[in-house]
Amino acid sequence: MTAAQPLPDPTTAAEEPAAATPEAPQREALYFALRNPKLIVGLSIVLLFLLVGLVVPPLLEHGPNERYAPPLLPPSGEHWFGTTQFGQDLFTQFAYGIRATFLVGLLGGGIAAVIGMTIGFVAGYKGGWVDEVLNMLTNVVLVLPTLAVLFIIAAYVDSYSVTTQSFFIGMTSWPWAARAVRSQALSLSSRDFVDLARLSGVRTWKIIVRDIAPNMSSYLFMTFILLFGGAVLAAAGLDFVGLGPSDGMSLGLIMHQAVKWGALQLGVWWWFVPPGLGITAIVGAMYIMNVGLDEVFNPKLREM
Amino acid sequence: MRKYFGRKIFVYLLTFFAAVTINWMIPRLMPGDPIKSRLARASLTDATAAEALYEYFNNMFGLDQPLWQQYLNFWWSLLQGDLGISIWNFPTPVTDLIMGAVPYSLGLLLPSIILSWFVGNWFGAYAARSKWLDNTILPLGYVLTATPYMWLALLLAWSLGIVAGLFPAAGSYGLSLQPAFTWTFISSLLSHWFLPFLSLFLVALGGWAIGMRNMIIYELESEYSNYLQALGAPRRLVRRYAFRNAMLPQITGLAVQLGTVVAGALLTEIVFSYQGLGYLILQAIQNQDFFLLQGTFLFIVIGVLIANFIIDVVYVLVDPRVRVQMQGGAK
């Protein structure tokens, strides 16, 4: 979930800022990207699911909660993923769920990335007491068990949307990203070109945006991917205990309903296997894509 | 050394303070009369229970008092170990319910965390050694970390529990049994414990293996490894040094991961109807039992803080640099 697999140190990749013409590194990255099986496999799986989430729901004639089919049909040509106890089509639910999964990942991961990066950059660049205070805040939120906090918040909100859920998740899952970004920004902020910018009187946020962030853009992107995965898993956990958004369908909610209506005891495996498989495939593919990206951006890892 | 622990303890106290404040604030931030809406949603059939609860809520929240007074009252009852009375299991105090559930949760968490950490690190260290292992363990590890806890739990409960019938798929001991020190009870307890344990163990395993693999590769590229190799030291020896250095970040990682693993345990317990804290949380949510929910939350926070502190102590014991400092040796 919020798990921070330690990303290999990217400062090695950012060692020579603007060493050559601006296009050269990009073309080089593309060259290696197209030859990296991990990146290609991961990206293909993610894009496939994204396509399902974007294209399929408008094509379906029934809504995800519509009860129109015979109950508990196993997967067949007509109902690809079978039906629930109430005659809802599970493929329809799955397609809508994939859509919600990407939404939560993008929004929740995005919010967490913005907060984590802002705090990380400011703490790493400013140093001193600002760093102390932000570090303390980061450590406090880091130690709090995220999902338990989300349980409490979600339990008191009567009904809420996917957007609100993403907001809650984003607000609680940023600390490890802030830590990671902070240590990178710290090492970059003592470089000559940053000193030069500072001496010429450029404002802090401008230095961060123009001089520091671009030099670790690949690292930031990979951080976002991990946050995306974490947000998806957190949302699935919330939905599974029945504290999910009150509107719409999600993969966690399908599993919640499966357990609630005894799919396990009835042996209705098609009710709970596909939604979990969908989450695992999306998040796992993103993680593997991340390893590939790392190899593309970090020349030291390429020879492997 | 005192500074190191002083800092850590300060952060933990601050976290506890923040958790209690969140707990106090959230019901007050919600629109409407929190007491009435909670009571209306709690399915109470017993009129005396409802009355007692309304009184209790009123006293607990003390909404007629000024806010700072309410806040102090909240702390006061908390420090006396009073977390309120459960609505779901009226009139048992929340503290008693939690105390009954904690052994089950700990029994799942401790073995699965410790075993997955050791086994994962071991696999990871070997994966960094061979290309074949690397190409199998790495993707498998990523898939395992991407697996939602409850899904793996569902798969195991269904495949090994219901289809194969090897282990019971629900409950924490046989329905006909009473907790006692007899063989039948203990064997029933163990067979019910195995599947939730396995599920937690497997999900956590992948992350450790990946982390260790990355750390070992990093360590093997460092100067001291090159130097040792240049001296002609056997590969085994270089590996051992790399492993010992790579272990330190993994211990820190354990502290960072704790919240996630605890959350995973809650979800796993729900799938298996295992009567730990996760099961209490589910009951609290389904019965709108907010005292139980908040009490369990606070208890989990305290548990995670204590575990963090233990990991800090272990870190000091394991890291020779800190140890030397502590004995007043080299700086």
XYZ file of C-alpha atoms in Angstrom:
635
model
C 0.000 0.000 0.000
C 1.739 3.155 1.080
C 4.668 1.174 0.955
C 7.695 2.532 0.069
C 9.862 0.191 -1.741
C 13.094 2.116 -1.560
C 13.559 3.651 -4.968
C 17.159 3.384 -6.068
C 18.964 6.678 -5.740
C 18.102 8.862 -8.708
C 20.616 11.595 -8.015
C 23.015 9.444 -9.936
C 20.718 9.836 -12.905
C 20.389 13.547 -12.348
C 24.115 13.925 -11.972
C 24.749 15.919 -15.125
C 21.987 18.468 -15.592
C 21.726 19.574 -19.185
C 24.967 17.885 -20.171
C 24.058 17.828 -23.846
C 21.374 19.365 -26.013
C 17.907 19.108 -24.476
C 16.613 16.575 -27.017
C 19.434 14.080 -26.715
C 18.590 12.634 -23.264
C 14.930 12.339 -24.186
C 15.676 10.476 -27.379
C 18.068 8.277 -25.486
C 15.426 7.543 -22.843
C 12.941 6.664 -25.582
C 15.506 4.369 -27.181
C 15.925 2.433 -23.957
C 12.229 2.585 -23.114
C 11.269 0.800 -26.323
C 13.738 -1.962 -25.536
C 12.752 -2.522 -21.919
C 10.463 -5.540 -21.571
C 9.379 -4.648 -18.009
C 8.264 -1.200 -19.042
C 6.479 -2.435 -22.143
C 4.665 -5.305 -20.435
C 3.651 -3.147 -17.458
C 2.516 -0.255 -19.589
C 0.519 -2.526 -21.915
C -1.384 -4.088 -19.025
C -2.146 -0.687 -17.490
C -3.281 0.723 -20.850
C -5.433 -2.331 -21.520
C -7.289 -1.853 -18.250
C -7.512 1.887 -18.785
C -9.098 1.191 -22.138
C -11.630 -1.165 -20.534
C -12.490 1.467 -17.937
C -12.863 4.251 -20.490
C -14.508 2.528 -23.429
C -16.611 -0.295 -22.072
C -19.042 1.370 -19.599
C -20.745 3.647 -22.197
C -21.243 0.641 -24.479
C -23.112 -1.403 -21.900
C -26.881 -1.244 -21.986
C -27.413 -2.081 -18.305
C -26.215 -0.195 -15.228
C -23.884 -1.852 -12.705
C -26.654 -2.273 -10.120
C -29.451 -3.252 -12.486
C -31.035 -6.591 -11.672
C -32.092 -8.104 -14.944
C -30.462 -11.531 -15.321
C -31.003 -14.870 -13.602
C -29.030 -15.044 -10.327
C -25.690 -16.784 -9.790
C -24.982 -17.701 -13.397
C -21.397 -18.879 -13.891
C -19.320 -17.078 -16.553
C -20.662 -17.682 -20.054
C -20.759 -16.102 -23.478
C -23.671 -13.912 -22.501
C -22.424 -12.921 -19.049
C -18.650 -12.945 -19.339
C -18.009 -12.791 -15.616
C -21.271 -14.410 -14.514
C -23.978 -12.787 -12.403
C -24.513 -11.989 -8.724
C -27.136 -13.372 -6.408
C -29.415 -10.521 -7.479
C -28.944 -11.023 -11.192
C -26.538 -8.155 -11.715
C -24.028 -8.644 -14.491
C -20.547 -8.916 -12.981
C -18.727 -7.799 -16.112
C -20.696 -4.560 -16.065
C -19.781 -4.043 -12.421
C -16.171 -4.886 -13.208
C -15.914 -2.351 -16.041
C -17.397 0.433 -13.892
C -15.133 -0.666 -11.038
C -12.025 -0.370 -13.221
C -13.070 3.151 -14.073
C -13.425 4.055 -10.377
C -10.075 2.416 -9.638
C -8.259 4.666 -12.092
C -10.127 7.703 -10.819
C -9.158 7.040 -7.194
C -5.584 6.278 -8.194
C -5.187 9.438 -10.259
C -6.933 11.769 -7.813
C -5.777 10.201 -4.550
C -2.255 9.563 -5.796
C -2.218 13.029 -7.363
C -3.258 14.808 -4.184
C -0.773 12.807 -2.133
C 1.938 13.593 -4.688
C 1.227 17.336 -4.602
C 1.245 17.462 -0.792
C 4.235 15.155 -0.404
C 6.290 16.922 -3.035
C 5.481 20.401 -1.764
C 6.418 19.482 1.779
C 9.455 17.522 0.638
C 10.764 20.302 -1.596
C 10.234 23.069 0.924
C 11.745 21.047 3.771
C 14.713 19.884 1.716
C 15.417 23.232 0.110
C 14.768 25.552 3.029
C 16.361 23.479 5.780
C 16.640 24.933 9.282
C 13.563 25.222 11.458
C 11.189 24.930 8.488
C 12.695 21.523 7.846
C 12.413 20.629 11.531
C 8.720 21.484 11.700
C 7.805 19.815 8.409
C 9.831 16.762 9.318
C 7.985 16.479 12.603
C 4.646 16.750 10.806
C 5.728 14.118 8.296
C 6.816 11.735 11.037
C 3.546 12.138 12.915
C 1.399 11.380 9.874
C 3.772 8.588 8.878
C 3.320 6.759 12.163
C -0.489 7.030 12.144
C -2.010 3.871 10.657
C -3.561 5.331 7.526
C -6.394 2.927 6.951
C -7.555 3.161 10.568
C -7.710 6.956 10.268
C -9.667 6.586 7.045
C -12.101 4.213 8.783
C -12.818 6.841 11.413
C -13.280 9.669 8.938
C -15.373 7.668 6.487
C -17.569 6.223 9.231
C -18.695 9.679 10.292
C -19.467 10.930 6.814
C -22.947 9.823 5.864
C -22.522 9.738 2.121
C -19.708 10.853 -0.038
C -18.338 10.628 -3.570
C -15.289 9.016 -5.133
C -13.688 12.454 -5.266
C -14.071 12.924 -1.515
C -12.670 9.468 -0.919
C -9.655 10.319 -3.067
C -9.226 13.516 -1.086
C -9.204 11.626 2.219
C -6.736 9.089 0.873
C -4.502 11.773 -0.586
C -4.470 13.668 2.693
C -3.208 10.646 4.637
C -0.822 8.832 2.304
C 1.774 11.475 1.422
C 4.394 11.174 4.217
C 6.831 8.653 2.739
C 6.810 10.598 -0.525
C 7.604 13.798 1.366
C 10.505 12.029 3.025
C 11.867 10.658 -0.216
C 11.524 13.958 -2.088
C 13.048 15.844 0.821
C 16.256 13.832 0.801
C 16.593 14.248 -2.969
C 15.894 17.971 -2.845
C 18.397 18.302 -0.027
C 21.198 16.858 -2.118
C 20.229 18.926 -5.166
C 19.884 22.205 -3.308
C 23.619 22.387 -2.584
C 24.553 22.188 -6.263
C 26.272 25.099 -7.987
C 23.440 25.934 -10.359
C 21.019 26.249 -7.460
C 23.466 28.505 -5.607
C 23.767 30.596 -8.718
C 20.019 30.982 -8.974
C 19.827 31.890 -5.301
C 22.587 34.478 -5.650
C 20.825 36.107 -8.555
C 17.821 36.639 -6.323
C 15.360 34.147 -7.790
C 12.435 33.382 -5.483
C 12.330 30.113 -3.579
C 9.363 28.544 -5.338
C 10.803 29.501 -8.709
C 14.089 27.785 -7.884
C 12.176 24.693 -6.810
C 10.007 24.617 -9.901
C 12.652 25.589 -12.459
C 15.930 24.274 -11.111
C 15.308 21.459 -8.658
C 12.154 19.655 -9.792
C 13.157 19.207 -13.470
C 16.356 17.506 -12.370
C 14.442 14.822 -10.569
C 11.382 14.623 -12.791
C 11.791 10.907 -13.429
C 12.005 10.292 -9.696
C 8.882 12.373 -9.107
C 7.008 10.447 -11.754
C 7.966 7.132 -10.202
C 6.923 8.419 -6.789
C 3.545 9.283 -8.247
C 3.150 5.760 -9.627
C 3.791 4.257 -6.194
C 1.312 6.705 -4.647
C -1.212 5.737 -7.324
C -0.880 2.079 -6.356
C -1.150 2.917 -2.673
C -4.302 4.982 -3.215
C -5.940 2.180 -5.199
C -5.220 -0.363 -2.466
C -6.379 1.978 0.313
C -9.625 2.679 -1.528
C -10.168 -1.046 -2.053
C -9.736 -1.605 1.685
C -12.240 1.116 2.540
C -14.769 -0.151 0.015
C -14.314 -3.688 1.254
C -15.353 -2.891 4.837
C -18.378 -1.044 3.488
C -17.138 2.507 3.979
C -16.754 3.271 0.303
C -18.439 6.025 -1.710
C -22.187 5.829 -1.625
C -22.571 6.362 -5.354
C -21.211 4.167 -8.076
C -19.411 0.885 -8.265
C -15.886 -0.118 -7.360
C -13.839 -3.287 -7.331
C -13.602 -3.218 -3.530
C -17.383 -2.855 -3.289
C -17.906 -5.951 -5.461
C -15.793 -7.939 -2.999
C -17.698 -6.389 -0.090
C -20.992 -7.529 -1.551
C -19.582 -10.955 -2.382
C -18.587 -11.515 1.234
C -21.770 -9.976 2.576
C -23.999 -12.285 0.575
C -21.993 -15.429 1.251
C -20.233 -15.958 -2.070
C -17.533 -17.892 -0.221
C -19.924 -20.393 1.329
C -21.884 -20.702 -1.911
C -18.666 -21.319 -3.847
C -19.437 -18.451 -6.245
C -15.802 -17.805 -7.109
C -16.621 -15.599 -10.112
C -18.050 -13.012 -7.744
C -14.839 -12.297 -5.811
C -11.954 -13.488 -8.015
C -12.122 -10.985 -10.936
C -12.300 -7.737 -8.886
C -9.233 -8.636 -6.802
C -7.448 -9.868 -9.888
C -8.183 -6.536 -11.570
C -6.686 -4.551 -8.682
C -3.645 -6.822 -8.457
C -3.061 -6.656 -12.204
C -3.318 -2.859 -12.405
C -1.201 -2.109 -9.337
C 1.290 -4.902 -10.011
C 1.723 -3.817 -13.635
C 2.376 -0.272 -12.444
C 5.037 -1.436 -10.001
C 6.752 -3.510 -12.681
C 6.497 -0.577 -15.087
C 8.221 1.472 -12.400
C 11.174 -0.910 -12.310
C 11.413 -0.602 -16.085
C 11.275 3.201 -15.918
C 13.996 3.136 -13.318
C 16.232 1.171 -15.646
C 15.484 3.587 -18.463
C 16.258 6.729 -16.487
C 19.112 5.376 -14.417
C 22.066 4.448 -16.654
C 23.715 2.463 -13.831
C 20.924 -0.103 -13.842
C 20.808 -0.619 -17.609
C 23.510 -3.221 -17.914
C 21.572 -5.709 -15.775
C 21.614 8.551 22.890
C 19.254 10.321 25.213
C 18.735 12.881 22.482
C 17.922 10.163 19.952
C 15.296 8.528 22.130
C 14.054 11.859 23.432
C 13.301 12.937 19.876
C 11.603 9.675 19.009
C 9.460 9.696 22.115
C 8.506 13.295 21.471
C 7.279 12.383 17.987
C 5.309 9.455 19.378
C 3.679 11.566 22.062
C 2.833 14.163 19.447
C 1.311 11.455 17.255
C -0.759 10.137 20.117
C -1.901 13.651 20.882
C -2.845 14.147 17.224
C -4.727 10.836 17.128
C -6.736 11.695 20.241
C -7.484 15.132 18.855
C -8.654 13.678 15.536
C -10.831 11.289 17.485
C -12.348 14.113 19.484
C -12.753 16.485 16.595
C -14.343 14.354 13.891
C -17.758 13.855 15.539
C -17.885 17.580 16.290
C -17.042 18.581 12.735
C -19.978 16.692 11.322
C -23.154 18.670 10.728
C -26.241 18.168 12.902
C -26.665 16.804 16.414
C -24.093 14.029 16.628
C -25.816 12.268 19.529
C -29.277 12.104 18.032
C -28.142 11.053 14.594
C -25.880 8.358 16.019
C -28.590 7.007 18.269
C -31.137 7.091 15.488
C -28.876 5.028 13.276
C -27.925 2.554 15.983
C -30.516 -0.157 15.895
C -31.553 -0.129 19.540
C -34.512 -2.177 20.563
C -34.040 -1.746 24.288
C -35.473 1.575 25.500
C -33.442 1.621 28.711
C -30.313 1.064 26.671
C -31.167 4.013 24.461
C -31.831 6.216 27.439
C -28.635 5.212 29.200
C -26.718 5.783 26.023
C -28.176 9.203 25.439
C -27.180 10.115 28.957
C -23.780 8.639 28.414
C -23.208 10.413 25.130
C -24.378 13.645 26.681
C -21.953 13.262 29.549
C -19.163 12.154 27.289
C -19.600 14.894 24.760
C -20.830 17.381 27.352
C -22.060 19.548 24.526
C -23.381 22.297 26.776
C -19.895 22.999 28.082
C -17.342 25.206 26.332
C -15.157 23.471 23.763
C -11.934 23.506 25.754
C -13.770 21.938 28.681
C -15.130 19.208 26.414
C -11.655 18.542 25.131
C -10.193 18.282 28.637
C -13.026 15.982 29.710
C -12.301 13.735 26.769
C -8.667 13.419 27.804
C -9.594 12.858 31.431
C -11.858 9.905 30.762
C -9.349 8.542 28.281
C -6.526 8.617 30.841
C -8.739 6.676 33.213
C -8.990 3.968 30.590
C -12.631 4.811 29.916
C -13.384 4.472 26.217
C -17.154 4.340 26.605
C -19.724 1.584 26.378
C -20.326 -0.529 23.321
C -23.663 -0.194 21.533
C -23.184 -3.389 19.556
C -22.539 -5.422 22.684
C -24.449 -3.349 25.255
C -23.506 -2.833 28.087
C -19.941 -4.165 27.833
C -17.280 -1.459 28.200
C -15.324 -0.895 25.008
C -12.060 -1.501 26.867
C -13.153 -5.048 27.783
C -14.130 -5.875 24.199
C -10.797 -4.607 22.933
C -8.841 -6.520 25.542
C -10.637 -9.702 24.495
C -9.740 -9.139 20.845
C -6.131 -8.031 21.225
C -4.594 -11.496 21.836
C -6.099 -12.781 18.587
C -4.804 -9.829 16.582
C -1.351 -10.042 18.127
C -1.286 -13.785 17.551
C -1.766 -13.125 13.854
C 0.394 -10.032 13.532
C 3.566 -10.919 15.408
C 4.350 -14.248 13.700
C 3.402 -13.008 10.244
C 5.387 -9.761 10.513
C 8.495 -11.385 11.951
C 8.487 -14.452 9.711
C 7.756 -12.534 6.526
C 10.531 -10.097 7.364
C 13.126 -12.836 7.830
C 12.013 -15.034 4.959
C 11.558 -12.065 2.615
C 15.004 -10.701 3.381
C 16.507 -14.120 2.886
C 14.851 -14.570 -0.509
C 15.753 -11.039 -1.524
C 19.399 -11.544 -0.641
C 19.512 -14.699 -2.744
C 17.659 -13.060 -5.606
C 20.345 -10.421 -5.891
C 22.817 -13.229 -6.433
C 21.373 -15.099 -9.395
C 19.707 -13.939 -12.539
C 17.297 -16.846 -12.592
C 15.997 -16.177 -9.082
C 15.930 -12.468 -9.755
C 13.705 -12.914 -12.757
C 11.205 -15.052 -10.847
C 11.221 -13.490 -7.381
C 11.136 -9.884 -8.501
C 7.917 -10.022 -10.568
C 6.319 -12.369 -8.032
C 7.271 -9.967 -5.244
C 5.707 -7.045 -7.071
C 2.517 -8.979 -7.709
C 2.343 -9.952 -4.020
C 2.779 -6.348 -2.825
C 0.104 -5.272 -5.278
C -2.347 -7.857 -3.946
C -5.124 -6.450 -1.775
C -4.960 -8.224 1.583
C -8.614 -9.180 1.577
C -8.414 -10.677 -1.893
C -5.620 -13.099 -1.045
C -7.513 -13.931 2.138
C -10.639 -14.645 0.074
C -8.690 -16.811 -2.351
C -7.109 -18.839 0.452
C -10.370 -19.204 2.357
C -12.075 -20.389 -0.771
C -9.390 -22.685 -2.208
C -7.764 -24.228 0.874
C -10.689 -23.728 3.204
C -13.887 -24.441 1.343
C -12.910 -26.356 -1.799
C -10.042 -28.443 -0.411
C -11.431 -28.476 3.127
C -7.938 -28.509 4.642
C -8.521 -25.658 7.074
C -11.597 -23.983 8.506
C -12.420 -20.827 6.558
C -14.118 -18.818 9.300
C -13.998 -18.184 13.027
C -11.136 -18.347 15.482
C -11.994 -21.726 17.049
C -14.612 -24.418 16.707
C -18.136 -23.219 17.444
C -18.794 -26.012 19.924
C -15.677 -25.270 21.968
C -15.060 -23.067 24.975
C -11.621 -21.483 25.442
C -9.652 -23.884 27.659
C -6.232 -25.445 27.972
C -7.122 -28.691 26.262
C -5.675 -30.324 23.180
C -8.892 -30.149 21.233
C -9.181 -26.433 21.829
C -5.569 -25.641 21.036
C -5.526 -27.682 17.851
C -8.779 -26.052 16.777
C -7.275 -22.646 17.550
C -4.182 -23.422 15.469
C -6.077 -24.750 12.484
C -8.278 -21.635 12.471
C -5.212 -19.447 12.850
C -3.261 -20.890 9.950
C -5.060 -19.434 6.919
C -5.268 -15.807 8.112
C -1.634 -16.061 9.133
C -0.598 -17.470 5.751
C -2.476 -14.728 3.939
C -0.823 -11.926 5.911
C 2.559 -13.592 5.622
C 2.386 -13.931 1.842
C 1.308 -10.360 1.085
C 4.033 -8.899 3.287
C 6.689 -11.250 1.920
C 7.006 -9.644 -1.502
C 7.853 -6.163 -0.258
C 10.684 -7.381 1.950
C 12.197 -9.507 -0.799
C 12.182 -6.590 -3.240
C 13.569 -4.152 -0.690
C 16.371 -6.496 0.287
C 17.285 -7.255 -3.308
C 17.565 -3.560 -4.144
C 19.603 -2.836 -1.028
C 22.022 -5.714 -1.663
C 22.626 -4.609 -5.238
C 23.264 -1.100 -3.958
C 25.659 -2.335 -1.281
C 27.542 -4.581 -3.695
C 28.277 -1.563 -5.872
C 29.759 0.422 -3.016
C 33.407 1.101 -2.367
C 33.944 -1.288 0.486
C 32.589 -4.210 -1.530
C 34.845 -3.380 -4.463
C 37.771 -3.062 -2.119
C 37.073 -6.411 -0.486
C 36.718 -8.042 -3.882
C 39.951 -6.469 -5.055
C 41.675 -7.946 -2.019
C 40.442 -11.322 -3.153
C 37.938 -11.908 -0.391
C 35.594 -14.824 -1.049
C 32.193 -13.882 -2.507
C 30.474 -15.275 0.544
C 32.255 -12.860 2.834
C 31.492 -9.824 0.668
C 27.852 -10.924 0.557
C 27.714 -11.230 4.297
C 28.985 -7.703 4.803
C 26.534 -6.396 2.221
C 23.695 -8.251 3.928
C 24.472 -6.791 7.319
C 24.538 -3.281 5.917
C 21.412 -3.810 3.874
C 19.529 -4.979 6.944
C 19.517 -1.584 8.635
C 17.243 0.176 6.123
C 15.028 -2.901 6.210
C 14.537 -2.413 9.959
C 13.538 1.192 9.359
C 11.289 -0.089 6.592
C 9.591 -2.339 9.110
C 8.599 0.713 11.131
C 7.257 2.475 8.033
C 5.302 -0.597 6.967
C 3.678 -1.304 10.323
C 0.559 0.752 9.681
C 0.011 -1.024 6.377
C 0.461 -4.482 7.864
C -1.897 -3.685 10.736
C -4.491 -2.447 8.259
C -3.964 -5.626 6.274
C -4.535 -7.696 9.389
C -7.818 -5.862 10.031
C -9.040 -6.689 6.511
C -7.840 -10.296 6.749
C -9.634 -10.800 10.068
C -12.829 -9.525 8.493
C -12.626 -12.100 5.696
C -12.041 -14.973 8.118
C -14.446 -13.667 10.801
C -11.418 -13.932 13.073
C -12.297 -12.314 16.366
C -9.510 -9.739 16.521
C -9.644 -5.962 16.289
C -10.613 -6.043 12.611
C -13.720 -8.000 13.453
C -14.572 -5.467 16.176
C -14.170 -2.664 13.652
C -16.497 -4.398 11.222
C -19.123 -4.894 13.947
C -18.702 -1.276 15.009
C -19.209 -0.043 11.462
C -22.191 -2.252 10.782
C -23.870 -1.377 14.072
C -22.922 2.297 14.038
C -21.106 1.707 17.297
C -18.933 4.800 17.365
C -17.465 4.315 20.819
C -16.205 0.923 19.796
C -14.834 2.260 16.514
C -13.025 5.155 18.111
C -11.746 3.071 20.991
C -10.347 0.463 18.626
C -8.752 3.193 16.546
C -7.011 4.688 19.570
C -5.880 1.279 20.649
C -4.393 0.511 17.238
C -2.543 3.831 17.296
C -1.096 3.048 20.715
C -0.069 -0.423 19.546
C 1.649 0.938 16.445
C 3.473 3.551 18.531
C 4.732 0.945 20.992
C 5.861 -1.275 18.125
C 7.671 1.671 16.572
C 9.474 2.274 19.803
C 10.523 -1.374 20.030
C 11.884 -1.165 16.498
C 13.856 1.948 17.483
C 15.419 0.038 20.364
C 16.231 -2.922 18.109
C 17.799 -0.573 15.607
C 20.106 0.795 18.274
C 21.057 -2.706 19.355
C 21.761 -3.841 15.803
C 23.601 -0.825 14.423
C 27.194 -0.968 15.703
C 27.761 2.728 15.035
C 25.016 3.751 17.411
C 26.076 1.103 19.894
C 29.631 2.416 20.008
C 28.335 5.933 20.502
C 26.221 4.746 23.370
C 29.190 3.232 25.150
C 30.993 6.555 24.905
C 33.478 5.327 22.298
C 34.302 6.886 18.964
C 32.102 9.682 17.789
